[in-house]
């Protein structure tokens, strides 16, 4: 996958994820879970805002957003399966998506500077630890779910 394709995929994942976590944090009845969803929403919002502020990305209307991600890659299918009483049931799927986002961020920030903007690398390196924190939350949910099932 080219650097451009990776960047485009990251942007689509960030936007879809932002929409999913806004929905999930509003729908979830458990305050601890809602807090984690709110954190996931915030880190996506902040990164997208920084990409716009550095002119690496332009604001688009939600009506113009392209939702072409495969069901196993994007968040739209998870939204349809969401259960407000059991939001942690999606832990494994959320963890896989979060790992994909973190991997893309790391790949783009570690790529040759000539491949893209050093501003992009700087923004991604600044925000990546926050995404790793969210990833860690979902990994804990998965471990808890596995222990409960055992």
PDB file of C-alpha atoms in Angstrom:
ATOM      1  CA  UNK A   1       0.000   0.000   0.000  1.00  0.00           C
ATOM      2  CA  UNK A   2       1.410   3.388  -0.937  1.00  0.00           C
ATOM      3  CA  UNK A   3       1.954   6.125   1.612  1.00  0.00           C
ATOM      4  CA  UNK A   4      -0.872   8.106   0.017  1.00  0.00           C
ATOM      5  CA  UNK A   5      -3.222   5.122   0.281  1.00  0.00           C
ATOM      6  CA  UNK A   6      -2.227   4.582   3.918  1.00  0.00           C
ATOM      7  CA  UNK A   7      -2.917   8.243   4.699  1.00  0.00           C
ATOM      8  CA  UNK A   8      -6.307   8.099   2.966  1.00  0.00           C
ATOM      9  CA  UNK A   9      -7.240   4.931   4.849  1.00  0.00           C
ATOM     10  CA  UNK A  10      -6.173   6.502   8.139  1.00  0.00           C
ATOM     11  CA  UNK A  11      -8.345   9.570   7.488  1.00  0.00           C
ATOM     12  CA  UNK A  12     -11.360   7.401   6.649  1.00  0.00           C
ATOM     13  CA  UNK A  13     -10.822   5.268   9.752  1.00  0.00           C
ATOM     14  CA  UNK A  14     -10.495   8.386  11.908  1.00  0.00           C
ATOM     15  CA  UNK A  15     -13.688   9.917  10.551  1.00  0.00           C
ATOM     16  CA  UNK A  16     -15.744   6.729  10.773  1.00  0.00           C
ATOM     17  CA  UNK A  17     -14.330   6.024  14.218  1.00  0.00           C
ATOM     18  CA  UNK A  18     -15.156   9.542  15.377  1.00  0.00           C
ATOM     19  CA  UNK A  19     -18.758   9.084  14.284  1.00  0.00           C
ATOM     20  CA  UNK A  20     -18.983   5.643  15.895  1.00  0.00           C
ATOM     21  CA  UNK A  21     -17.536   6.760  19.232  1.00  0.00           C
ATOM     22  CA  UNK A  22     -19.790   9.835  19.345  1.00  0.00           C
ATOM     23  CA  UNK A  23     -22.747   7.501  18.905  1.00  0.00           C
ATOM     24  CA  UNK A  24     -21.437   4.863  21.337  1.00  0.00           C
ATOM     25  CA  UNK A  25     -20.557   7.319  24.109  1.00  0.00           C
ATOM     26  CA  UNK A  26     -24.066   8.804  23.912  1.00  0.00           C
ATOM     27  CA  UNK A  27     -25.808   5.421  23.864  1.00  0.00           C
ATOM     28  CA  UNK A  28     -23.797   3.607  26.524  1.00  0.00           C
ATOM     29  CA  UNK A  29     -25.372   3.453  29.957  1.00  0.00           C
ATOM     30  CA  UNK A  30     -22.218   2.435  31.852  1.00  0.00           C
ATOM     31  CA  UNK A  31     -20.254   5.547  32.826  1.00  0.00           C
ATOM     32  CA  UNK A  32     -16.824   3.857  32.756  1.00  0.00           C
ATOM     33  CA  UNK A  33     -17.449   2.530  29.254  1.00  0.00           C
ATOM     34  CA  UNK A  34     -18.837   5.878  28.118  1.00  0.00           C
ATOM     35  CA  UNK A  35     -15.667   7.540  29.426  1.00  0.00           C
ATOM     36  CA  UNK A  36     -13.482   5.250  27.310  1.00  0.00           C
ATOM     37  CA  UNK A  37     -15.642   5.884  24.244  1.00  0.00           C
ATOM     38  CA  UNK A  38     -15.425   9.625  24.936  1.00  0.00           C
ATOM     39  CA  UNK A  39     -11.624   9.337  25.109  1.00  0.00           C
ATOM     40  CA  UNK A  40     -11.568   7.473  21.769  1.00  0.00           C
ATOM     41  CA  UNK A  41     -13.770  10.216  20.310  1.00  0.00           C
ATOM     42  CA  UNK A  42     -11.559  12.990  21.707  1.00  0.00           C
ATOM     43  CA  UNK A  43      -8.279  11.584  20.384  1.00  0.00           C
ATOM     44  CA  UNK A  44      -9.817  11.250  16.903  1.00  0.00           C
ATOM     45  CA  UNK A  45     -11.320  14.713  17.033  1.00  0.00           C
ATOM     46  CA  UNK A  46      -8.040  16.250  18.220  1.00  0.00           C
ATOM     47  CA  UNK A  47      -5.955  14.537  15.544  1.00  0.00           C
ATOM     48  CA  UNK A  48      -8.368  15.490  12.773  1.00  0.00           C
ATOM     49  CA  UNK A  49      -8.421  19.079  14.040  1.00  0.00           C
ATOM     50  CA  UNK A  50      -4.614  19.212  14.067  1.00  0.00           C
ATOM     51  CA  UNK A  51      -4.490  17.827  10.535  1.00  0.00           C
ATOM     52  CA  UNK A  52      -6.869  20.584   9.442  1.00  0.00           C
ATOM     53  CA  UNK A  53      -4.933  23.246  11.378  1.00  0.00           C
ATOM     54  CA  UNK A  54      -1.689  22.258   9.671  1.00  0.00           C
ATOM     55  CA  UNK A  55      -3.468  22.251   6.293  1.00  0.00           C
ATOM     56  CA  UNK A  56      -2.765  18.578   5.792  1.00  0.00           C
ATOM     57  CA  UNK A  57      -6.490  17.921   5.649  1.00  0.00           C
ATOM     58  CA  UNK A  58      -9.456  20.063   4.744  1.00  0.00           C
ATOM     59  CA  UNK A  59     -12.775  20.069   6.583  1.00  0.00           C
ATOM     60  CA  UNK A  60     -15.502  18.228   4.749  1.00  0.00           C
ATOM     61  CA  UNK A  61     -19.172  18.170   5.370  1.00  0.00           C
ATOM     62  CA  UNK A  62     -20.444  14.902   6.904  1.00  0.00           C
ATOM     63  CA  UNK A  63     -22.788  14.724   3.917  1.00  0.00           C
ATOM     64  CA  UNK A  64     -19.734  14.387   1.657  1.00  0.00           C
ATOM     65  CA  UNK A  65     -18.033  11.707   3.724  1.00  0.00           C
ATOM     66  CA  UNK A  66     -17.343   8.548   1.765  1.00  0.00           C
ATOM     67  CA  UNK A  67     -18.130   5.372   3.647  1.00  0.00           C
ATOM     68  CA  UNK A  68     -16.480   2.701   1.565  1.00  0.00           C
ATOM     69  CA  UNK A  69     -14.625   0.763   4.242  1.00  0.00           C
ATOM     70  CA  UNK A  70     -15.185  -2.968   4.385  1.00  0.00           C
ATOM     71  CA  UNK A  71     -17.374  -4.186   7.241  1.00  0.00           C
ATOM     72  CA  UNK A  72     -14.429  -5.865   8.972  1.00  0.00           C
ATOM     73  CA  UNK A  73     -12.301  -2.720   8.671  1.00  0.00           C
ATOM     74  CA  UNK A  74     -14.665   0.163   9.365  1.00  0.00           C
ATOM     75  CA  UNK A  75     -17.051   1.080  12.144  1.00  0.00           C
ATOM     76  CA  UNK A  76     -20.399   1.281  10.370  1.00  0.00           C
ATOM     77  CA  UNK A  77     -21.265  -2.401  10.866  1.00  0.00           C
ATOM     78  CA  UNK A  78     -20.334  -2.154  14.556  1.00  0.00           C
ATOM     79  CA  UNK A  79     -22.752   0.714  14.936  1.00  0.00           C
ATOM     80  CA  UNK A  80     -25.590  -1.448  13.647  1.00  0.00           C
ATOM     81  CA  UNK A  81     -24.624  -4.260  16.041  1.00  0.00           C
ATOM     82  CA  UNK A  82     -24.185  -1.973  19.054  1.00  0.00           C
ATOM     83  CA  UNK A  83     -25.903  -3.019  22.284  1.00  0.00           C
ATOM     84  CA  UNK A  84     -26.088  -0.177  24.807  1.00  0.00           C
ATOM     85  CA  UNK A  85     -26.325  -2.691  27.651  1.00  0.00           C
ATOM     86  CA  UNK A  86     -23.311  -4.757  26.501  1.00  0.00           C
ATOM     87  CA  UNK A  87     -20.974  -2.351  24.692  1.00  0.00           C
ATOM     88  CA  UNK A  88     -17.898  -4.307  25.763  1.00  0.00           C
ATOM     89  CA  UNK A  89     -19.114  -7.230  23.631  1.00  0.00           C
ATOM     90  CA  UNK A  90     -17.450  -5.418  20.721  1.00  0.00           C
ATOM     91  CA  UNK A  91     -14.077  -5.271  22.497  1.00  0.00           C
ATOM     92  CA  UNK A  92     -12.242  -7.594  20.103  1.00  0.00           C
ATOM     93  CA  UNK A  93     -13.532  -5.776  17.023  1.00  0.00           C
ATOM     94  CA  UNK A  94     -12.702  -2.382  18.517  1.00  0.00           C
ATOM     95  CA  UNK A  95      -9.241  -3.567  19.525  1.00  0.00           C
ATOM     96  CA  UNK A  96      -8.546  -4.780  15.970  1.00  0.00           C
ATOM     97  CA  UNK A  97      -9.596  -1.429  14.527  1.00  0.00           C
ATOM     98  CA  UNK A  98      -7.590   0.513  17.095  1.00  0.00           C
ATOM     99  CA  UNK A  99      -4.499  -1.558  16.322  1.00  0.00           C
ATOM    100  CA  UNK A 100      -5.007  -0.859  12.618  1.00  0.00           C
ATOM    101  CA  UNK A 101      -5.170   2.894  13.284  1.00  0.00           C
ATOM    102  CA  UNK A 102      -2.068   2.816  15.501  1.00  0.00           C
ATOM    103  CA  UNK A 103      -0.177   0.707  12.940  1.00  0.00           C
ATOM    104  CA  UNK A 104      -1.070   3.145  10.155  1.00  0.00           C
ATOM    105  CA  UNK A 105      -0.008   6.107  12.293  1.00  0.00           C
ATOM    106  CA  UNK A 106       3.317   4.439  13.102  1.00  0.00           C
ATOM    107  CA  UNK A 107       3.936   3.442   9.484  1.00  0.00           C
ATOM    108  CA  UNK A 108       3.273   6.969   8.280  1.00  0.00           C
ATOM    109  CA  UNK A 109       5.344   8.620  10.996  1.00  0.00           C
ATOM    110  CA  UNK A 110       8.273   6.242  10.389  1.00  0.00           C
ATOM    111  CA  UNK A 111       8.220   6.525   6.592  1.00  0.00           C
ATOM    112  CA  UNK A 112      10.851   8.406   4.652  1.00  0.00           C
ATOM    113  CA  UNK A 113      10.305  12.161   5.071  1.00  0.00           C
ATOM    114  CA  UNK A 114      10.378  12.587   1.308  1.00  0.00           C
ATOM    115  CA  UNK A 115       7.350  10.315   1.023  1.00  0.00           C
ATOM    116  CA  UNK A 116       5.153  12.938   2.680  1.00  0.00           C
ATOM    117  CA  UNK A 117       5.178  15.984   4.865  1.00  0.00           C
ATOM    118  CA  UNK A 118       7.359  16.187   7.951  1.00  0.00           C
ATOM    119  CA  UNK A 119       4.416  18.089   9.448  1.00  0.00           C
ATOM    120  CA  UNK A 120       2.335  14.939   9.087  1.00  0.00           C
ATOM    121  CA  UNK A 121       4.998  12.890  10.835  1.00  0.00           C
ATOM    122  CA  UNK A 122       5.160  15.401  13.680  1.00  0.00           C
ATOM    123  CA  UNK A 123       1.380  15.484  14.152  1.00  0.00           C
ATOM    124  CA  UNK A 124       1.130  11.697  14.113  1.00  0.00           C
ATOM    125  CA  UNK A 125       3.991  11.256  16.592  1.00  0.00           C
ATOM    126  CA  UNK A 126       2.320  13.740  18.932  1.00  0.00           C
ATOM    127  CA  UNK A 127      -1.037  11.962  18.862  1.00  0.00           C
ATOM    128  CA  UNK A 128      -0.025   8.308  18.613  1.00  0.00           C
ATOM    129  CA  UNK A 129       0.489   7.764  22.383  1.00  0.00           C
ATOM    130  CA  UNK A 130      -3.124   8.790  23.003  1.00  0.00           C
ATOM    131  CA  UNK A 131      -4.350   6.189  20.527  1.00  0.00           C
ATOM    132  CA  UNK A 132      -2.157   3.590  22.223  1.00  0.00           C
ATOM    133  CA  UNK A 133      -3.919   4.468  25.507  1.00  0.00           C
ATOM    134  CA  UNK A 134      -7.282   3.742  23.884  1.00  0.00           C
ATOM    135  CA  UNK A 135      -5.887   0.527  22.410  1.00  0.00           C
ATOM    136  CA  UNK A 136      -4.781  -0.513  25.913  1.00  0.00           C
ATOM    137  CA  UNK A 137      -8.321   0.047  27.240  1.00  0.00           C
ATOM    138  CA  UNK A 138      -9.777  -2.244  24.586  1.00  0.00           C
ATOM    139  CA  UNK A 139      -7.075  -4.855  25.254  1.00  0.00           C
ATOM    140  CA  UNK A 140      -8.100  -4.833  28.951  1.00  0.00           C
ATOM    141  CA  UNK A 141     -11.727  -5.337  27.934  1.00  0.00           C
ATOM    142  CA  UNK A 142     -10.710  -8.324  25.806  1.00  0.00           C
ATOM    143  CA  UNK A 143      -8.748  -9.884  28.677  1.00  0.00           C
ATOM    144  CA  UNK A 144     -11.680  -9.333  31.058  1.00  0.00           C
ATOM    145  CA  UNK A 145     -14.055 -10.896  28.538  1.00  0.00           C
ATOM    146  CA  UNK A 146     -11.752 -13.911  28.102  1.00  0.00           C
ATOM    147  CA  UNK A 147     -11.450 -14.379  31.878  1.00  0.00           C
ATOM    148  CA  UNK A 148     -15.208 -14.176  32.314  1.00  0.00           C
ATOM    149  CA  UNK A 149     -15.724 -16.756  29.572  1.00  0.00           C
ATOM    150  CA  UNK A 150     -13.205 -19.186  31.085  1.00  0.00           C
TER     151      UNK A 150
END
